[in-house]
mmCIF file of C-alpha atoms and ligand atoms in Angstrom:
data_model
loop_
_atom_site.group_PDB
_atom_site.id
_atom_site.type_symbol
_atom_site.label_atom_id
_atom_site.label_comp_id
_atom_site.label_asym_id
_atom_site.label_seq_id
_atom_site.Cartn_x
_atom_site.Cartn_y
_atom_site.Cartn_z
ATOM 1 C CA UNK T 720 -144.871 61.671 -168.118
ATOM 2 C CA UNK T 721 -146.457 58.306 -168.634
ATOM 3 C CA UNK T 722 -148.630 57.642 -171.240
ATOM 4 C CA UNK T 723 -152.113 56.154 -171.660
ATOM 5 C CA UNK T 724 -154.779 55.813 -174.242
ATOM 6 C CA UNK T 725 -157.594 54.330 -175.111
ATOM 7 C CA UNK T 726 -158.828 53.040 -178.919
ATOM 8 C CA UNK T 727 -161.857 52.317 -180.417
ATOM 9 C CA UNK T 728 -164.180 53.782 -183.180
ATOM 10 C CA UNK T 729 -166.217 56.341 -182.714
ATOM 11 C CA UNK T 730 -164.406 57.273 -179.757
ATOM 12 C CA UNK T 731 -164.942 61.245 -179.392
ATOM 13 C CA UNK T 732 -167.177 61.040 -176.473
ATOM 14 C CA UNK T 733 -165.361 58.405 -174.249
ATOM 15 C CA UNK T 734 -164.817 59.508 -171.004
ATOM 16 C CA UNK T 735 -161.913 57.328 -170.095
ATOM 17 C CA UNK T 736 -159.303 60.501 -170.715
ATOM 18 C CA UNK T 737 -161.022 62.582 -167.930
ATOM 19 C CA UNK T 738 -161.439 59.633 -165.672
ATOM 20 C CA UNK T 739 -157.670 58.428 -166.191
ATOM 21 C CA UNK T 740 -156.521 62.085 -165.447
ATOM 22 C CA UNK T 741 -158.713 62.403 -162.345
ATOM 23 C CA UNK T 742 -157.504 59.239 -160.927
ATOM 24 C CA UNK T 743 -154.100 60.298 -161.821
ATOM 25 C CA UNK T 744 -154.793 63.429 -159.551
ATOM 26 C CA UNK T 745 -156.281 61.575 -156.545
ATOM 27 C CA UNK T 746 -153.432 59.425 -156.157
ATOM 28 C CA UNK T 747 -150.739 62.103 -157.036
ATOM 29 C CA UNK T 748 -149.411 60.967 -160.629
ATOM 30 C CA UNK T 749 -149.230 62.565 -163.622
ATOM 31 C CA UNK T 750 -150.903 60.828 -166.331
ATOM 32 C CA UNK T 751 -151.112 61.496 -170.045
ATOM 33 C CA UNK T 752 -154.249 59.443 -171.264
ATOM 34 C CA UNK T 753 -155.347 60.106 -174.752
ATOM 35 C CA UNK T 754 -158.010 59.075 -177.391
ATOM 36 C CA UNK T 755 -156.887 57.096 -180.080
ATOM 37 C CA UNK T 756 -159.647 56.619 -183.045
ATOM 38 C CA UNK T 757 -159.232 52.841 -184.418
ATOM 39 C CA UNK T 758 -161.327 51.303 -186.865
ATOM 40 C CA UNK T 759 -161.328 47.551 -187.237
ATOM 41 C CA UNK T 760 -158.493 45.632 -188.373
ATOM 42 C CA UNK T 761 -156.453 48.380 -186.943
ATOM 43 C CA UNK T 762 -155.518 47.629 -183.940
ATOM 44 C CA UNK T 763 -152.061 45.428 -184.407
ATOM 45 C CA UNK T 764 -150.483 48.937 -185.906
ATOM 46 C CA UNK T 765 -152.004 51.319 -183.678
ATOM 47 C CA UNK T 766 -150.579 49.073 -180.279
ATOM 48 C CA UNK T 767 -147.379 48.951 -182.023
ATOM 49 C CA UNK T 768 -147.047 52.214 -182.794
ATOM 50 C CA UNK T 769 -147.909 53.856 -179.270
ATOM 51 C CA UNK T 770 -145.879 51.137 -177.631
ATOM 52 C CA UNK T 771 -142.937 52.497 -179.823
ATOM 53 C CA UNK T 772 -143.782 56.194 -178.963
ATOM 54 C CA UNK T 773 -143.377 54.950 -174.948
ATOM 55 C CA UNK T 774 -146.761 54.031 -174.569
ATOM 56 C CA UNK T 775 -147.503 51.804 -171.330
ATOM 57 C CA UNK T 776 -151.424 50.645 -171.417
ATOM 58 C CA UNK T 777 -154.173 51.039 -173.335
ATOM 59 C CA UNK T 778 -158.203 50.416 -172.817
ATOM 60 C CA UNK T 779 -160.177 48.877 -175.845
ATOM 61 C CA UNK T 780 -163.416 49.747 -176.701
ATOM 62 C CA UNK T 781 -165.732 48.615 -179.553
ATOM 63 C CA UNK T 782 -165.175 47.337 -182.326
ATOM 64 C CA UNK T 783 -161.999 46.042 -181.123
ATOM 65 C CA UNK T 784 -162.299 43.687 -177.576
ATOM 66 C CA UNK T 785 -162.340 40.734 -179.610
ATOM 67 C CA UNK T 786 -159.191 41.542 -182.122
ATOM 68 C CA UNK T 787 -156.821 43.043 -178.432
ATOM 69 C CA UNK T 788 -157.876 39.473 -177.202
ATOM 70 C CA UNK T 789 -156.663 38.182 -180.584
ATOM 71 C CA UNK T 790 -153.886 40.027 -180.599
ATOM 72 C CA UNK T 791 -152.862 39.320 -176.802
ATOM 73 C CA UNK T 792 -149.419 36.771 -176.155
ATOM 74 C CA UNK T 793 -150.751 36.495 -172.762
ATOM 75 C CA UNK T 794 -154.299 36.484 -171.372
ATOM 76 C CA UNK T 795 -155.593 37.099 -167.968
ATOM 77 C CA UNK T 796 -158.451 34.534 -166.643
ATOM 78 C CA UNK T 797 -161.232 37.082 -166.619
ATOM 79 C CA UNK T 798 -159.892 37.968 -170.258
ATOM 80 C CA UNK T 799 -159.739 34.059 -171.264
ATOM 81 C CA UNK T 800 -163.348 33.882 -170.034
ATOM 82 C CA UNK T 801 -165.008 36.873 -171.763
ATOM 83 C CA UNK T 802 -163.067 35.876 -174.820
ATOM 84 C CA UNK T 803 -162.315 39.491 -174.887
ATOM 85 C CA UNK T 804 -159.742 42.228 -173.577
ATOM 86 C CA UNK T 805 -160.387 45.587 -173.004
ATOM 87 C CA UNK T 806 -156.931 46.558 -170.786
ATOM 88 C CA UNK T 807 -153.951 45.926 -172.835
ATOM 89 C CA UNK T 808 -150.339 46.414 -171.345
ATOM 90 C CA UNK T 809 -146.704 44.791 -172.195
ATOM 91 C CA UNK T 810 -144.356 42.967 -170.846
ATOM 92 C CA UNK T 811 -141.208 42.185 -172.212
ATOM 93 C CA UNK T 812 -142.013 43.642 -175.583
ATOM 94 C CA UNK T 813 -145.450 41.151 -175.449
ATOM 95 C CA UNK T 814 -148.531 42.198 -175.538
ATOM 96 C CA UNK T 815 -150.722 41.546 -172.193
ATOM 97 C CA UNK T 816 -154.555 41.510 -172.322
ATOM 98 C CA UNK T 817 -156.661 41.438 -169.715
ATOM 99 C CA UNK T 818 -160.649 42.355 -169.079
ATOM 100 C CA UNK T 819 -162.221 44.526 -165.815
ATOM 101 C CA UNK T 820 -165.393 45.101 -167.724
ATOM 102 C CA UNK T 821 -166.789 42.138 -165.215
ATOM 103 C CA UNK T 822 -165.442 43.096 -161.743
ATOM 104 C CA UNK T 823 -166.350 46.974 -162.711
ATOM 105 C CA UNK T 824 -170.166 45.363 -163.310
ATOM 106 C CA UNK T 825 -169.851 43.694 -159.571
ATOM 107 C CA UNK T 826 -168.070 46.935 -157.899
ATOM 108 C CA UNK T 827 -170.788 49.334 -158.760
ATOM 109 C CA UNK T 828 -173.357 46.921 -158.001
ATOM 110 C CA UNK T 829 -171.671 45.787 -154.201
ATOM 111 C CA UNK T 830 -169.501 49.135 -153.656
ATOM 112 C CA UNK T 831 -171.203 52.054 -155.070
ATOM 113 C CA UNK T 832 -174.534 50.540 -154.528
ATOM 114 C CA UNK T 833 -174.652 48.569 -151.556
ATOM 115 C CA UNK T 834 -176.468 45.459 -153.421
ATOM 116 C CA UNK T 835 -175.851 42.052 -152.618
ATOM 117 C CA UNK T 836 -175.752 38.966 -155.662
ATOM 118 C CA UNK T 837 -175.273 36.177 -153.782
ATOM 119 C CA UNK T 838 -178.527 33.966 -153.915
ATOM 120 C CA UNK T 839 -180.487 36.338 -156.179
ATOM 121 C CA UNK T 840 -182.227 35.412 -159.575
ATOM 122 C CA UNK T 841 -180.779 37.073 -162.544
ATOM 123 C CA UNK T 842 -182.011 37.964 -165.994
ATOM 124 C CA UNK T 843 -179.831 39.070 -168.464
ATOM 125 C CA UNK T 844 -180.817 40.032 -171.685
ATOM 126 C CA UNK T 845 -177.997 39.931 -174.357
ATOM 127 C CA UNK T 846 -175.059 37.444 -175.555
ATOM 128 C CA UNK T 847 -172.787 39.492 -177.102
ATOM 129 C CA UNK T 848 -169.302 40.700 -176.105
ATOM 130 C CA UNK T 849 -171.064 42.884 -173.224
ATOM 131 C CA UNK T 850 -172.579 39.392 -171.997
ATOM 132 C CA UNK T 851 -169.605 37.647 -172.483
ATOM 133 C CA UNK T 852 -167.605 40.103 -170.436
ATOM 134 C CA UNK T 853 -169.759 39.959 -167.413
ATOM 135 C CA UNK T 854 -171.047 36.124 -166.817
ATOM 136 C CA UNK T 855 -168.145 34.914 -165.463
ATOM 137 C CA UNK T 856 -168.218 37.499 -162.231
ATOM 138 C CA UNK T 857 -171.285 37.006 -162.052
ATOM 139 C CA UNK T 858 -171.334 33.354 -160.885
ATOM 140 C CA UNK T 859 -168.765 34.177 -158.813
ATOM 141 C CA UNK T 860 -170.439 36.526 -156.754
ATOM 142 C CA UNK T 861 -172.576 33.854 -156.010
ATOM 143 C CA UNK T 862 -176.157 33.955 -157.496
ATOM 144 C CA UNK T 863 -178.483 31.634 -157.522
ATOM 145 C CA UNK T 864 -179.784 31.676 -161.436
ATOM 146 C CA UNK T 865 -178.310 33.275 -164.229
ATOM 147 C CA UNK T 866 -181.277 33.033 -166.893
ATOM 148 C CA UNK T 867 -180.218 34.567 -170.432
ATOM 149 C CA UNK T 868 -182.178 35.520 -173.255
ATOM 150 C CA UNK T 869 -181.203 37.335 -176.553
ATOM 151 C CA UNK T 870 -183.052 38.399 -179.331
ATOM 152 C CA UNK T 871 -181.112 35.483 -181.774
ATOM 153 C CA UNK T 872 -181.704 32.453 -179.416
ATOM 154 C CA UNK T 873 -178.758 30.437 -180.627
ATOM 155 C CA UNK T 874 -176.272 32.945 -179.318
ATOM 156 C CA UNK T 875 -177.875 32.792 -175.620
ATOM 157 C CA UNK T 876 -177.828 29.190 -176.086
ATOM 158 C CA UNK T 877 -173.868 29.103 -176.340
ATOM 159 C CA UNK T 878 -173.432 31.313 -173.485
ATOM 160 C CA UNK T 879 -175.126 29.351 -171.792
ATOM 161 C CA UNK T 880 -173.412 26.127 -173.065
ATOM 162 C CA UNK T 881 -169.684 27.876 -172.881
ATOM 163 C CA UNK T 882 -170.252 28.345 -168.714
ATOM 164 C CA UNK T 883 -170.984 24.720 -167.930
ATOM 165 C CA UNK T 884 -172.488 25.851 -164.729
ATOM 166 C CA UNK T 885 -176.244 24.503 -163.998
ATOM 167 C CA UNK T 886 -177.070 27.866 -162.302
ATOM 168 C CA UNK T 887 -177.097 29.100 -166.168
ATOM 169 C CA UNK T 888 -179.964 28.823 -168.467
ATOM 170 C CA UNK T 889 -181.780 30.258 -171.434
ATOM 171 C CA UNK T 890 -184.764 32.282 -170.370
ATOM 172 C CA UNK T 891 -188.060 30.434 -170.849
ATOM 173 C CA UNK T 892 -191.475 31.857 -170.693
ATOM 174 C CA UNK T 893 -192.482 30.509 -167.502
ATOM 175 C CA UNK T 894 -189.519 31.898 -166.000
ATOM 176 C CA UNK T 895 -190.642 35.372 -166.580
ATOM 177 C CA UNK T 896 -193.951 33.783 -164.253
ATOM 178 C CA UNK T 897 -191.845 34.888 -161.075
ATOM 179 C CA UNK T 898 -190.059 38.089 -161.072
ATOM 180 C CA UNK T 899 -185.794 38.698 -160.908
ATOM 181 C CA UNK T 900 -183.807 40.406 -158.435
ATOM 182 C CA UNK T 901 -181.851 41.843 -161.696
ATOM 183 C CA UNK T 902 -182.688 42.268 -164.951
ATOM 184 C CA UNK T 903 -179.424 43.498 -166.550
ATOM 185 C CA UNK T 904 -179.555 44.777 -170.211
ATOM 186 C CA UNK T 905 -176.129 44.035 -172.132
ATOM 187 C CA UNK T 906 -177.917 44.322 -175.501
ATOM 188 C CA UNK T 907 -176.925 47.174 -178.098
ATOM 189 C CA UNK T 908 -180.525 47.769 -178.726
ATOM 190 C CA UNK T 909 -180.403 51.381 -177.142
ATOM 191 C CA UNK T 910 -178.011 53.044 -179.259
ATOM 192 C CA UNK T 911 -181.098 52.963 -181.829
ATOM 193 C CA UNK T 912 -183.472 53.644 -179.439
ATOM 194 C CA UNK T 913 -185.266 49.832 -179.471
ATOM 195 C CA UNK T 914 -186.174 47.991 -176.607
ATOM 196 C CA UNK T 915 -185.288 44.533 -176.333
ATOM 197 C CA UNK T 916 -187.927 42.126 -175.970
ATOM 198 C CA UNK T 917 -189.253 40.796 -172.724
ATOM 199 C CA UNK T 918 -192.105 39.855 -170.401
ATOM 200 C CA UNK T 919 -193.155 42.517 -168.082
ATOM 201 C CA UNK T 920 -193.555 40.299 -165.538
ATOM 202 C CA UNK T 921 -189.704 39.886 -165.518
ATOM 203 C CA UNK T 922 -189.905 43.423 -163.622
ATOM 204 C CA UNK T 923 -191.897 44.080 -160.736
ATOM 205 C CA UNK T 924 -189.825 44.508 -157.733
ATOM 206 C CA UNK T 925 -186.129 44.172 -159.626
ATOM 207 C CA UNK T 926 -182.992 45.811 -160.306
ATOM 208 C CA UNK T 927 -183.328 47.554 -163.683
ATOM 209 C CA UNK T 928 -179.096 47.865 -165.119
ATOM 210 C CA UNK T 929 -177.949 49.033 -168.361
ATOM 211 C CA UNK T 930 -174.236 48.379 -168.844
ATOM 212 C CA UNK T 931 -174.618 51.465 -171.190
ATOM 213 C CA UNK T 932 -174.966 54.917 -169.592
ATOM 214 C CA UNK T 933 -176.617 58.330 -170.089
ATOM 215 C CA UNK T 934 -179.268 58.661 -173.101
ATOM 216 C CA UNK T 935 -178.573 54.995 -174.297
ATOM 217 C CA UNK T 936 -179.744 53.731 -171.475
ATOM 218 C CA UNK T 937 -182.637 55.582 -170.417
ATOM 219 C CA UNK T 938 -185.512 53.705 -172.924
ATOM 220 C CA UNK T 939 -184.954 50.517 -171.195
ATOM 221 C CA UNK T 940 -184.623 52.139 -167.650
ATOM 222 C CA UNK T 941 -187.585 53.948 -168.278
ATOM 223 C CA UNK T 942 -189.169 50.882 -169.410
ATOM 224 C CA UNK T 943 -188.234 48.892 -166.644
ATOM 225 C CA UNK T 944 -189.788 51.483 -164.072
ATOM 226 C CA UNK T 945 -192.711 51.615 -165.664
ATOM 227 C CA UNK T 946 -193.314 47.862 -165.153
ATOM 228 C CA UNK T 947 -192.486 48.474 -161.451
ATOM 229 C CA UNK T 948 -188.388 47.840 -161.203
ATOM 230 C CA UNK T 949 -187.926 49.294 -157.640
ATOM 231 C CA UNK T 950 -184.295 50.572 -158.801
ATOM 232 C CA UNK T 951 -182.805 51.869 -162.502
ATOM 233 C CA UNK T 952 -179.107 52.270 -162.645
ATOM 234 C CA UNK T 953 -177.035 53.207 -165.729
ATOM 235 C CA UNK T 954 -173.076 52.060 -166.377
ATOM 236 C CA UNK T 955 -171.565 54.763 -165.576
ATOM 237 C CA UNK T 956 -170.937 53.309 -162.434
ATOM 238 C CA UNK T 957 -169.120 50.618 -164.204
ATOM 239 C CA UNK T 958 -167.649 52.139 -166.067
ATOM 240 C CA UNK T 959 -165.680 54.234 -163.670
ATOM 241 C CA UNK T 960 -165.063 51.180 -161.749
ATOM 242 C CA UNK T 961 -163.734 49.046 -164.857
ATOM 243 C CA UNK T 962 -160.972 52.385 -165.420
ATOM 244 C CA UNK T 963 -160.216 51.768 -161.148
ATOM 245 C CA UNK T 964 -159.147 48.153 -162.285
ATOM 246 C CA UNK T 965 -157.389 49.220 -165.220
ATOM 247 C CA UNK T 966 -155.794 51.892 -163.087
ATOM 248 C CA UNK T 967 -154.317 49.765 -160.593
ATOM 249 C CA UNK T 968 -152.776 47.045 -163.369
ATOM 250 C CA UNK T 969 -150.847 49.757 -164.915
ATOM 251 C CA UNK T 970 -149.881 51.720 -161.411
ATOM 252 C CA UNK T 971 -150.255 49.422 -158.458
ATOM 253 C CA UNK T 972 -152.257 51.792 -156.959
ATOM 254 C CA UNK T 973 -156.302 51.701 -156.078
ATOM 255 C CA UNK T 974 -158.298 54.504 -157.187
ATOM 256 C CA UNK T 975 -160.919 56.218 -155.276
ATOM 257 C CA UNK T 976 -164.294 56.136 -157.310
ATOM 258 C CA UNK T 977 -166.414 57.920 -155.581
ATOM 259 C CA UNK T 978 -165.350 61.038 -155.970
ATOM 260 C CA UNK T 979 -164.512 60.591 -160.008
ATOM 261 C CA UNK T 980 -168.123 59.285 -159.948
ATOM 262 C CA UNK T 981 -169.490 62.583 -158.494
ATOM 263 C CA UNK T 982 -167.925 64.587 -160.581
ATOM 264 C CA UNK T 983 -169.527 62.674 -163.779
ATOM 265 C CA UNK T 984 -172.852 62.575 -162.113
ATOM 266 C CA UNK T 985 -172.861 66.666 -161.664
ATOM 267 C CA UNK T 986 -174.788 68.063 -164.182
ATOM 268 C CA UNK T 987 -172.300 70.043 -167.098
HETATM 269 P P1 LIG U 1076 -172.042 44.256 -177.629
HETATM 270 O O1 LIG U 1076 -170.044 44.267 -177.488
HETATM 271 O O2 LIG U 1076 -172.115 45.324 -177.531
HETATM 272 O O3 LIG U 1076 -171.721 43.378 -176.657
HETATM 273 P P2 LIG U 1076 -172.345 42.628 -180.143
HETATM 274 O O4 LIG U 1076 -171.674 41.128 -179.762
HETATM 275 O O5 LIG U 1076 -172.615 43.118 -181.087
HETATM 276 O O6 LIG U 1076 -172.250 44.117 -179.460
HETATM 277 O O7 LIG U 1076 -174.011 41.920 -179.322
HETATM 278 C C1 LIG U 1076 -174.679 42.996 -179.200
HETATM 279 C C2 LIG U 1076 -176.093 42.018 -178.645
HETATM 280 O O8 LIG U 1076 -177.304 43.360 -178.801
HETATM 281 C C3 LIG U 1076 -176.721 41.291 -179.313
HETATM 282 O O9 LIG U 1076 -177.306 40.407 -177.991
HETATM 283 C C4 LIG U 1076 -177.742 41.351 -180.186
HETATM 284 O O10 LIG U 1076 -178.428 40.652 -179.979
HETATM 285 P P3 LIG U 1076 -178.303 39.388 -181.351
HETATM 286 O O11 LIG U 1076 -177.074 38.221 -181.040
HETATM 287 O O12 LIG U 1076 -179.495 39.008 -182.083
HETATM 288 O O13 LIG U 1076 -177.730 40.433 -182.732
HETATM 289 C C5 LIG U 1076 -178.355 42.845 -179.115
HETATM 290 N N1 LIG U 1076 -179.032 43.902 -179.933
HETATM 291 C C6 LIG U 1076 -178.521 44.920 -180.806
HETATM 292 N N2 LIG U 1076 -179.708 45.518 -181.250
HETATM 293 C C7 LIG U 1076 -180.694 44.535 -180.730
HETATM 294 C C8 LIG U 1076 -182.298 44.924 -180.683
HETATM 295 N N3 LIG U 1076 -182.768 45.994 -181.537
HETATM 296 N N4 LIG U 1076 -182.806 44.518 -179.890
HETATM 297 C C9 LIG U 1076 -182.491 43.400 -178.960
HETATM 298 N N5 LIG U 1076 -181.147 43.479 -178.990
HETATM 299 C C10 LIG U 1076 -180.540 43.552 -179.794
#
């Protein structure tokens, strides 16, 4: 049986094993997929040990995505743009890094929710690793404007500068006078029950999206709805879609995502 794993810390609640095993069943492959708790600084050793026991692929999550980027001998263009790796495989013994987070967001919005990004005005909140992962794919989808705001303004500026695209800019107070089509929360604020500071005027009529799912997304999404957002979506679909893209990289087969999403949305 082919062996895969997700590595990070904390890792106990990761849904990745359930998702990958469900994909395996749907496409008729036996997949072993486990969680491994790996702390910052421990990835090189953990990857070596996993490869030595026959492991074929690893998903990397918080706090290891930058470490995986540094350890990769070969990088996909998606990983290079994101400056982070969430999917590892091996070729001739060398670590190969890719990043499926951005495509996961796009497929969730476009295919699962039937939403169009072309020509839209997008406000991205946050300028950390999660934000870096999604900006390139959003621009590729043809958004008309990508405004970025962050608690630490200098990081938003650095992200805008790295993009070198006239459609990307730092969010300015008067940008908020006109509501956005999408307000995407890529901050870690929800982890501590906090809300990123934003003028309420950005929300009326917008689709609010949080890259995380479940209770950690609820504060931002409820606030957005109170401020007039037309819909509020958490990142569960993105999680399943990024997993599907990793599965495709490893197995060469694209699994159906809808049945897995339905199963995960069912109250337990
Ligand atoms: P990740 O990989 O999850 O993006 P990160 O790189 O540490 O993690 O980035 C966390 C992001 O959440 C940053 O944009 C951070 O803002 P700062 O750059 O100012 O640190 C943002 N963030 C975290 N806690 C926040 C809070 N309480 N309010 C607003 N933004 C917050």
